[in-house]
Amino acid sequence: LVAVEIDPAAVPGSDDLEVRLSSLGNQGLTDFLPLGWTPVAAAELRLEAAGTVLPEGEASAFAADGVRLELPLPDWVEPSDHLIAVRYQLAAGLWLTLADVEQTHASGGEAIARVSLVGPGTVAIVVADSDVATAPPIPEQGGGVGLLGTTLPEAFPELEAELSLDPPVVLATGNATARVVARSVDRTTAWPSGLAVQVYLEEKLILAGGAGQLLEAPFSADLVLYHPRLDPAEQGSNTIGSAGVLEFKVSPSERAAQVLLDVGWES
């Protein structure tokens, strides 16, 4: 779970503030990251006074090192990975670097990233593509530097994909995490992290007792492919830069919970 350490003296008027901290999935960032960057973890910190959300960033500035955010790291992150913390500057639409990330462990042994904040807002821990063909420029050390991306490829490769669900079967009112592994068909053509794609979903409901079937209208979603470190089975014979992942939540339609259902399929 994400956590925040706040020195009351670092936040003016902290006695009257409400702190709201939310974990963000990599499909739920405030804005696109520059091409070539993969989000490792992300969260949103909001401060409210009398029901009003305070401005982000320096407009509600924290004292130096007075507020520190802790984010759990996924299993694929290694201690040698160069992690960079960034915050979203809403006024300029930019991702700006924060102080250096400290990789450490929680009391239960879980790997976490700890970073000092300059103010409330959206924060992400990111890692650059390791393939030289799509690697972005690495920002200088220190905070306040704009995160830059790699150039957009002139042409994109044809992709193939495999989808898995966790759990693979859900109730009509449940949901699952869909994980899509996408690979360049030619096994070698690299594409940058942050590649936007469309996913099309359609649902077929088989009614109980042989009462027929219902087809829900296809639904499309705009999602983003990233380059986390893949296990050998997911990587397959592809090069590092030509395989990536996206994850999103999928759930049955409201109609699925309104009928006597034998089984339903999400394609």
PDB file of C-alpha atoms in Angstrom, residues 63-250:
ATOM      1  CA  ALA A  63       9.025  22.341   3.605  1.00  0.00           C
ATOM      2  CA  ALA A  64      12.117  20.514   2.323  1.00  0.00           C
ATOM      3  CA  ASP A  65      12.025  16.784   3.191  1.00  0.00           C
ATOM      4  CA  GLY A  66       8.928  17.379   5.308  1.00  0.00           C
ATOM      5  CA  VAL A  67       6.614  15.074   3.323  1.00  0.00           C
ATOM      6  CA  ARG A  68       7.831  11.715   2.053  1.00  0.00           C
ATOM      7  CA  LEU A  69       5.874   9.303  -0.101  1.00  0.00           C
ATOM      8  CA  GLU A  70       6.362   5.532  -0.011  1.00  0.00           C
ATOM      9  CA  LEU A  71       5.301   3.434  -2.989  1.00  0.00           C
ATOM     10  CA  PRO A  72       5.458  -0.377  -3.254  1.00  0.00           C
ATOM     11  CA  LEU A  73       7.631  -1.664  -6.084  1.00  0.00           C
ATOM     12  CA  PRO A  74       6.578  -4.528  -8.352  1.00  0.00           C
ATOM     13  CA  ASP A  75       8.527  -7.785  -8.338  1.00  0.00           C
ATOM     14  CA  TRP A  76      10.219  -7.096 -11.665  1.00  0.00           C
ATOM     15  CA  VAL A  77      12.122  -4.067 -10.333  1.00  0.00           C
ATOM     16  CA  GLU A  78      15.745  -4.809  -9.408  1.00  0.00           C
ATOM     17  CA  PRO A  79      17.951  -2.863  -6.957  1.00  0.00           C
ATOM     18  CA  SER A  80      20.223  -1.861  -9.842  1.00  0.00           C
ATOM     19  CA  ASP A  81      17.400  -0.209 -11.821  1.00  0.00           C
ATOM     20  CA  HIS A  82      17.736   3.553 -12.195  1.00  0.00           C
ATOM     21  CA  LEU A  83      14.396   4.779 -10.881  1.00  0.00           C
ATOM     22  CA  ILE A  84      13.355   8.386 -11.349  1.00  0.00           C
ATOM     23  CA  ALA A  85      10.585  10.148  -9.424  1.00  0.00           C
ATOM     24  CA  VAL A  86       8.474  12.706 -11.293  1.00  0.00           C
ATOM     25  CA  ARG A  87       5.514  14.900 -10.458  1.00  0.00           C
ATOM     26  CA  TYR A  88       2.924  16.256 -12.830  1.00  0.00           C
ATOM     27  CA  GLN A  89       2.822  20.031 -13.166  1.00  0.00           C
ATOM     28  CA  LEU A  90      -0.776  20.715 -14.113  1.00  0.00           C
ATOM     29  CA  ALA A  91      -0.308  24.323 -15.231  1.00  0.00           C
ATOM     30  CA  ALA A  92       2.349  23.449 -17.812  1.00  0.00           C
ATOM     31  CA  GLY A  93       1.301  19.893 -18.630  1.00  0.00           C
ATOM     32  CA  LEU A  94       4.798  18.606 -17.847  1.00  0.00           C
ATOM     33  CA  TRP A  95       6.345  15.848 -15.775  1.00  0.00           C
ATOM     34  CA  LEU A  96       9.122  17.307 -13.600  1.00  0.00           C
ATOM     35  CA  THR A  97      11.720  15.351 -11.668  1.00  0.00           C
ATOM     36  CA  LEU A  98      11.773  15.140  -7.892  1.00  0.00           C
ATOM     37  CA  ALA A  99      14.633  14.345  -5.531  1.00  0.00           C
ATOM     38  CA  ASP A 100      16.481  11.070  -6.020  1.00  0.00           C
ATOM     39  CA  VAL A 101      14.544   7.895  -5.249  1.00  0.00           C
ATOM     40  CA  GLU A 102      15.541   5.815  -2.242  1.00  0.00           C
ATOM     41  CA  GLN A 103      14.992   2.096  -2.742  1.00  0.00           C
ATOM     42  CA  THR A 104      14.429   0.392   0.586  1.00  0.00           C
ATOM     43  CA  HIS A 105      12.164  -2.158   2.283  1.00  0.00           C
ATOM     44  CA  ALA A 106       9.041  -1.916   4.412  1.00  0.00           C
ATOM     45  CA  SER A 107       8.792  -3.579   7.824  1.00  0.00           C
ATOM     46  CA  GLY A 108       7.363  -6.698   6.167  1.00  0.00           C
ATOM     47  CA  GLY A 109      10.276  -6.962   3.761  1.00  0.00           C
ATOM     48  CA  GLU A 110       8.446  -5.588   0.702  1.00  0.00           C
ATOM     49  CA  ALA A 111      10.502  -3.441  -1.669  1.00  0.00           C
ATOM     50  CA  ILE A 112       9.420   0.200  -1.652  1.00  0.00           C
ATOM     51  CA  ALA A 113      10.496   3.488  -3.185  1.00  0.00           C
ATOM     52  CA  ARG A 114      10.677   6.565  -0.948  1.00  0.00           C
ATOM     53  CA  VAL A 115      10.766  10.113  -2.301  1.00  0.00           C
ATOM     54  CA  SER A 116      10.394  13.624  -0.879  1.00  0.00           C
ATOM     55  CA  LEU A 117       7.566  15.764  -2.260  1.00  0.00           C
ATOM     56  CA  VAL A 118       7.500  19.488  -2.998  1.00  0.00           C
ATOM     57  CA  GLY A 119       3.697  19.732  -2.785  1.00  0.00           C
ATOM     58  CA  PRO A 120       0.480  17.778  -3.371  1.00  0.00           C
ATOM     59  CA  GLY A 121      -0.349  16.288  -6.761  1.00  0.00           C
ATOM     60  CA  THR A 122       0.339  13.223  -8.908  1.00  0.00           C
ATOM     61  CA  VAL A 123       3.662  11.432  -8.465  1.00  0.00           C
ATOM     62  CA  ALA A 124       5.118   8.540 -10.468  1.00  0.00           C
ATOM     63  CA  ILE A 125       8.241   6.414 -10.239  1.00  0.00           C
ATOM     64  CA  VAL A 126       9.452   5.688 -13.778  1.00  0.00           C
ATOM     65  CA  VAL A 127      12.196   3.757 -15.532  1.00  0.00           C
ATOM     66  CA  ALA A 128      13.619   4.346 -19.001  1.00  0.00           C
ATOM     67  CA  ASP A 129      13.505   1.882 -21.884  1.00  0.00           C
ATOM     68  CA  SER A 130      16.664  -0.210 -21.918  1.00  0.00           C
ATOM     69  CA  ASP A 131      16.675  -0.767 -25.695  1.00  0.00           C
ATOM     70  CA  VAL A 132      18.995   1.828 -27.249  1.00  0.00           C
ATOM     71  CA  ALA A 133      16.590   2.223 -30.176  1.00  0.00           C
ATOM     72  CA  THR A 134      13.876   3.684 -27.929  1.00  0.00           C
ATOM     73  CA  ALA A 135      15.807   4.898 -24.862  1.00  0.00           C
ATOM     74  CA  PRO A 136      14.892   8.493 -23.872  1.00  0.00           C
ATOM     75  CA  PRO A 137      17.373  11.082 -22.600  1.00  0.00           C
ATOM     76  CA  ILE A 138      18.061  10.673 -18.876  1.00  0.00           C
ATOM     77  CA  PRO A 139      17.483  13.898 -16.925  1.00  0.00           C
ATOM     78  CA  GLU A 140      20.193  15.454 -14.808  1.00  0.00           C
ATOM     79  CA  GLN A 141      20.143  14.712 -11.097  1.00  0.00           C
ATOM     80  CA  GLY A 142      18.068  16.961  -8.879  1.00  0.00           C
ATOM     81  CA  GLY A 143      14.496  18.168  -8.902  1.00  0.00           C
ATOM     82  CA  GLY A 144      12.579  20.405 -11.264  1.00  0.00           C
ATOM     83  CA  VAL A 145      13.968  19.043 -14.535  1.00  0.00           C
ATOM     84  CA  GLY A 146      11.483  18.311 -17.312  1.00  0.00           C
ATOM     85  CA  LEU A 147      11.182  14.656 -18.320  1.00  0.00           C
ATOM     86  CA  LEU A 148      11.875  14.286 -22.051  1.00  0.00           C
ATOM     87  CA  GLY A 149      10.887  11.438 -24.326  1.00  0.00           C
ATOM     88  CA  THR A 150      12.327   9.603 -27.276  1.00  0.00           C
ATOM     89  CA  THR A 151      11.278  10.425 -30.827  1.00  0.00           C
ATOM     90  CA  LEU A 152       8.169   8.895 -32.339  1.00  0.00           C
ATOM     91  CA  PRO A 153       9.061   6.096 -34.790  1.00  0.00           C
ATOM     92  CA  GLU A 154       8.365   6.778 -38.464  1.00  0.00           C
ATOM     93  CA  ALA A 155       6.539   3.449 -38.737  1.00  0.00           C
ATOM     94  CA  PHE A 156       5.151   0.999 -36.211  1.00  0.00           C
ATOM     95  CA  PRO A 157       5.487  -2.773 -36.463  1.00  0.00           C
ATOM     96  CA  GLU A 158       2.585  -5.144 -36.739  1.00  0.00           C
ATOM     97  CA  LEU A 159       1.783  -6.472 -33.271  1.00  0.00           C
ATOM     98  CA  GLU A 160       0.433  -9.746 -31.965  1.00  0.00           C
ATOM     99  CA  ALA A 161      -0.881 -10.140 -28.448  1.00  0.00           C
ATOM    100  CA  GLU A 162      -1.807 -12.656 -25.774  1.00  0.00           C
ATOM    101  CA  LEU A 163      -4.364 -11.898 -23.060  1.00  0.00           C
ATOM    102  CA  SER A 164      -4.708 -13.534 -19.651  1.00  0.00           C
ATOM    103  CA  LEU A 165      -7.196 -12.823 -16.862  1.00  0.00           C
ATOM    104  CA  ASP A 166      -6.664 -12.908 -13.104  1.00  0.00           C
ATOM    105  CA  PRO A 167      -8.872 -14.514 -11.955  1.00  0.00           C
ATOM    106  CA  PRO A 168      -9.836 -16.278 -15.204  1.00  0.00           C
ATOM    107  CA  VAL A 169     -13.477 -16.673 -14.090  1.00  0.00           C
ATOM    108  CA  VAL A 170     -15.552 -14.052 -12.230  1.00  0.00           C
ATOM    109  CA  LEU A 171     -19.115 -13.655 -11.025  1.00  0.00           C
ATOM    110  CA  ALA A 172     -21.504 -11.430 -12.969  1.00  0.00           C
ATOM    111  CA  THR A 173     -20.807  -8.618 -10.484  1.00  0.00           C
ATOM    112  CA  GLY A 174     -17.048  -9.218 -10.250  1.00  0.00           C
ATOM    113  CA  ASN A 175     -14.011  -8.063 -12.191  1.00  0.00           C
ATOM    114  CA  ALA A 176     -10.626  -9.349 -13.270  1.00  0.00           C
ATOM    115  CA  THR A 177      -7.274  -7.869 -14.197  1.00  0.00           C
ATOM    116  CA  ALA A 178      -6.535  -8.360 -17.877  1.00  0.00           C
ATOM    117  CA  ARG A 179      -2.842  -8.571 -18.798  1.00  0.00           C
ATOM    118  CA  VAL A 180      -1.959  -8.201 -22.453  1.00  0.00           C
ATOM    119  CA  VAL A 181       1.528  -9.071 -23.686  1.00  0.00           C
ATOM    120  CA  ALA A 182       2.126  -7.474 -27.103  1.00  0.00           C
ATOM    121  CA  ARG A 183       5.039  -8.390 -29.369  1.00  0.00           C
ATOM    122  CA  SER A 184       6.319  -7.233 -32.728  1.00  0.00           C
ATOM    123  CA  VAL A 185       5.507  -9.936 -35.244  1.00  0.00           C
ATOM    124  CA  ASP A 186       9.012  -9.756 -36.729  1.00  0.00           C
ATOM    125  CA  ARG A 187      10.445 -10.310 -33.205  1.00  0.00           C
ATOM    126  CA  THR A 188      12.970  -7.457 -33.489  1.00  0.00           C
ATOM    127  CA  THR A 189      11.385  -4.091 -34.388  1.00  0.00           C
ATOM    128  CA  ALA A 190      11.454  -1.975 -31.230  1.00  0.00           C
ATOM    129  CA  TRP A 191       8.727   0.460 -30.211  1.00  0.00           C
ATOM    130  CA  PRO A 192       8.823   2.950 -27.317  1.00  0.00           C
ATOM    131  CA  SER A 193       7.120   2.564 -23.985  1.00  0.00           C
ATOM    132  CA  GLY A 194       4.008   4.738 -23.937  1.00  0.00           C
ATOM    133  CA  LEU A 195       2.699   3.425 -27.264  1.00  0.00           C
ATOM    134  CA  ALA A 196      -1.058   4.086 -27.410  1.00  0.00           C
ATOM    135  CA  VAL A 197      -3.271   1.268 -28.690  1.00  0.00           C
ATOM    136  CA  GLN A 198      -6.973   0.430 -28.828  1.00  0.00           C
ATOM    137  CA  VAL A 199      -8.554  -2.613 -27.237  1.00  0.00           C
ATOM    138  CA  TYR A 200     -11.929  -3.888 -28.464  1.00  0.00           C
ATOM    139  CA  LEU A 201     -14.128  -5.920 -26.132  1.00  0.00           C
ATOM    140  CA  GLU A 202     -17.359  -7.739 -26.867  1.00  0.00           C
ATOM    141  CA  GLU A 203     -19.531  -9.847 -24.595  1.00  0.00           C
ATOM    142  CA  LYS A 204     -21.662 -12.928 -25.221  1.00  0.00           C
ATOM    143  CA  LEU A 205     -24.079 -14.119 -22.533  1.00  0.00           C
ATOM    144  CA  ILE A 206     -25.447 -17.664 -22.659  1.00  0.00           C
ATOM    145  CA  LEU A 207     -28.758 -17.754 -20.787  1.00  0.00           C
ATOM    146  CA  ALA A 208     -29.643 -20.616 -18.451  1.00  0.00           C
ATOM    147  CA  GLY A 209     -32.023 -23.359 -19.482  1.00  0.00           C
ATOM    148  CA  GLY A 210     -31.392 -22.970 -23.194  1.00  0.00           C
ATOM    149  CA  ALA A 211     -33.154 -19.586 -23.283  1.00  0.00           C
ATOM    150  CA  GLY A 212     -30.795 -18.268 -25.919  1.00  0.00           C
ATOM    151  CA  GLN A 213     -27.971 -15.763 -25.876  1.00  0.00           C
ATOM    152  CA  LEU A 214     -27.414 -12.024 -25.617  1.00  0.00           C
ATOM    153  CA  LEU A 215     -24.726 -10.049 -27.425  1.00  0.00           C
ATOM    154  CA  GLU A 216     -23.564  -6.767 -25.944  1.00  0.00           C
ATOM    155  CA  ALA A 217     -22.417  -3.986 -28.277  1.00  0.00           C
ATOM    156  CA  PRO A 218     -18.611  -3.973 -28.743  1.00  0.00           C
ATOM    157  CA  PHE A 219     -16.740  -1.574 -26.497  1.00  0.00           C
ATOM    158  CA  SER A 220     -13.390   0.063 -27.242  1.00  0.00           C
ATOM    159  CA  ALA A 221     -10.815   1.491 -24.851  1.00  0.00           C
ATOM    160  CA  ASP A 222      -7.680   3.563 -25.438  1.00  0.00           C
ATOM    161  CA  LEU A 223      -4.783   2.080 -23.485  1.00  0.00           C
ATOM    162  CA  VAL A 224      -0.995   2.366 -23.291  1.00  0.00           C
ATOM    163  CA  LEU A 225       1.721  -0.274 -23.761  1.00  0.00           C
ATOM    164  CA  TYR A 226       4.785  -0.169 -21.533  1.00  0.00           C
ATOM    165  CA  HIS A 227       8.095  -2.011 -21.182  1.00  0.00           C
ATOM    166  CA  PRO A 228       8.305  -3.567 -17.716  1.00  0.00           C
ATOM    167  CA  ARG A 229      10.801  -6.399 -17.336  1.00  0.00           C
ATOM    168  CA  LEU A 230       9.133  -9.579 -18.642  1.00  0.00           C
ATOM    169  CA  ASP A 231       9.741 -13.141 -17.547  1.00  0.00           C
ATOM    170  CA  PRO A 232      11.272 -15.493 -20.165  1.00  0.00           C
ATOM    171  CA  ALA A 233       7.916 -17.032 -21.093  1.00  0.00           C
ATOM    172  CA  GLU A 234       6.377 -13.633 -21.831  1.00  0.00           C
ATOM    173  CA  GLN A 235       9.491 -12.324 -23.573  1.00  0.00           C
ATOM    174  CA  GLY A 236       9.640 -15.346 -25.853  1.00  0.00           C
ATOM    175  CA  SER A 237      12.055 -14.951 -28.754  1.00  0.00           C
ATOM    176  CA  ASN A 238      11.457 -11.194 -29.022  1.00  0.00           C
ATOM    177  CA  THR A 239      14.093  -8.600 -28.280  1.00  0.00           C
ATOM    178  CA  ILE A 240      13.619  -6.458 -25.164  1.00  0.00           C
ATOM    179  CA  GLY A 241      12.320  -3.441 -27.058  1.00  0.00           C
ATOM    180  CA  SER A 242       9.863  -5.390 -29.215  1.00  0.00           C
ATOM    181  CA  ALA A 243       7.690  -6.802 -26.401  1.00  0.00           C
ATOM    182  CA  GLY A 244       5.644  -5.048 -23.761  1.00  0.00           C
ATOM    183  CA  VAL A 245       2.591  -5.136 -21.533  1.00  0.00           C
ATOM    184  CA  LEU A 246      -0.594  -3.341 -20.641  1.00  0.00           C
ATOM    185  CA  GLU A 247      -2.982  -4.154 -17.791  1.00  0.00           C
ATOM    186  CA  PHE A 248      -6.555  -3.048 -17.201  1.00  0.00           C
ATOM    187  CA  LYS A 249      -9.692  -4.067 -15.334  1.00  0.00           C
ATOM    188  CA  VAL A 250     -12.451  -5.930 -17.160  1.00  0.00           C
TER     189      VAL A 250
END
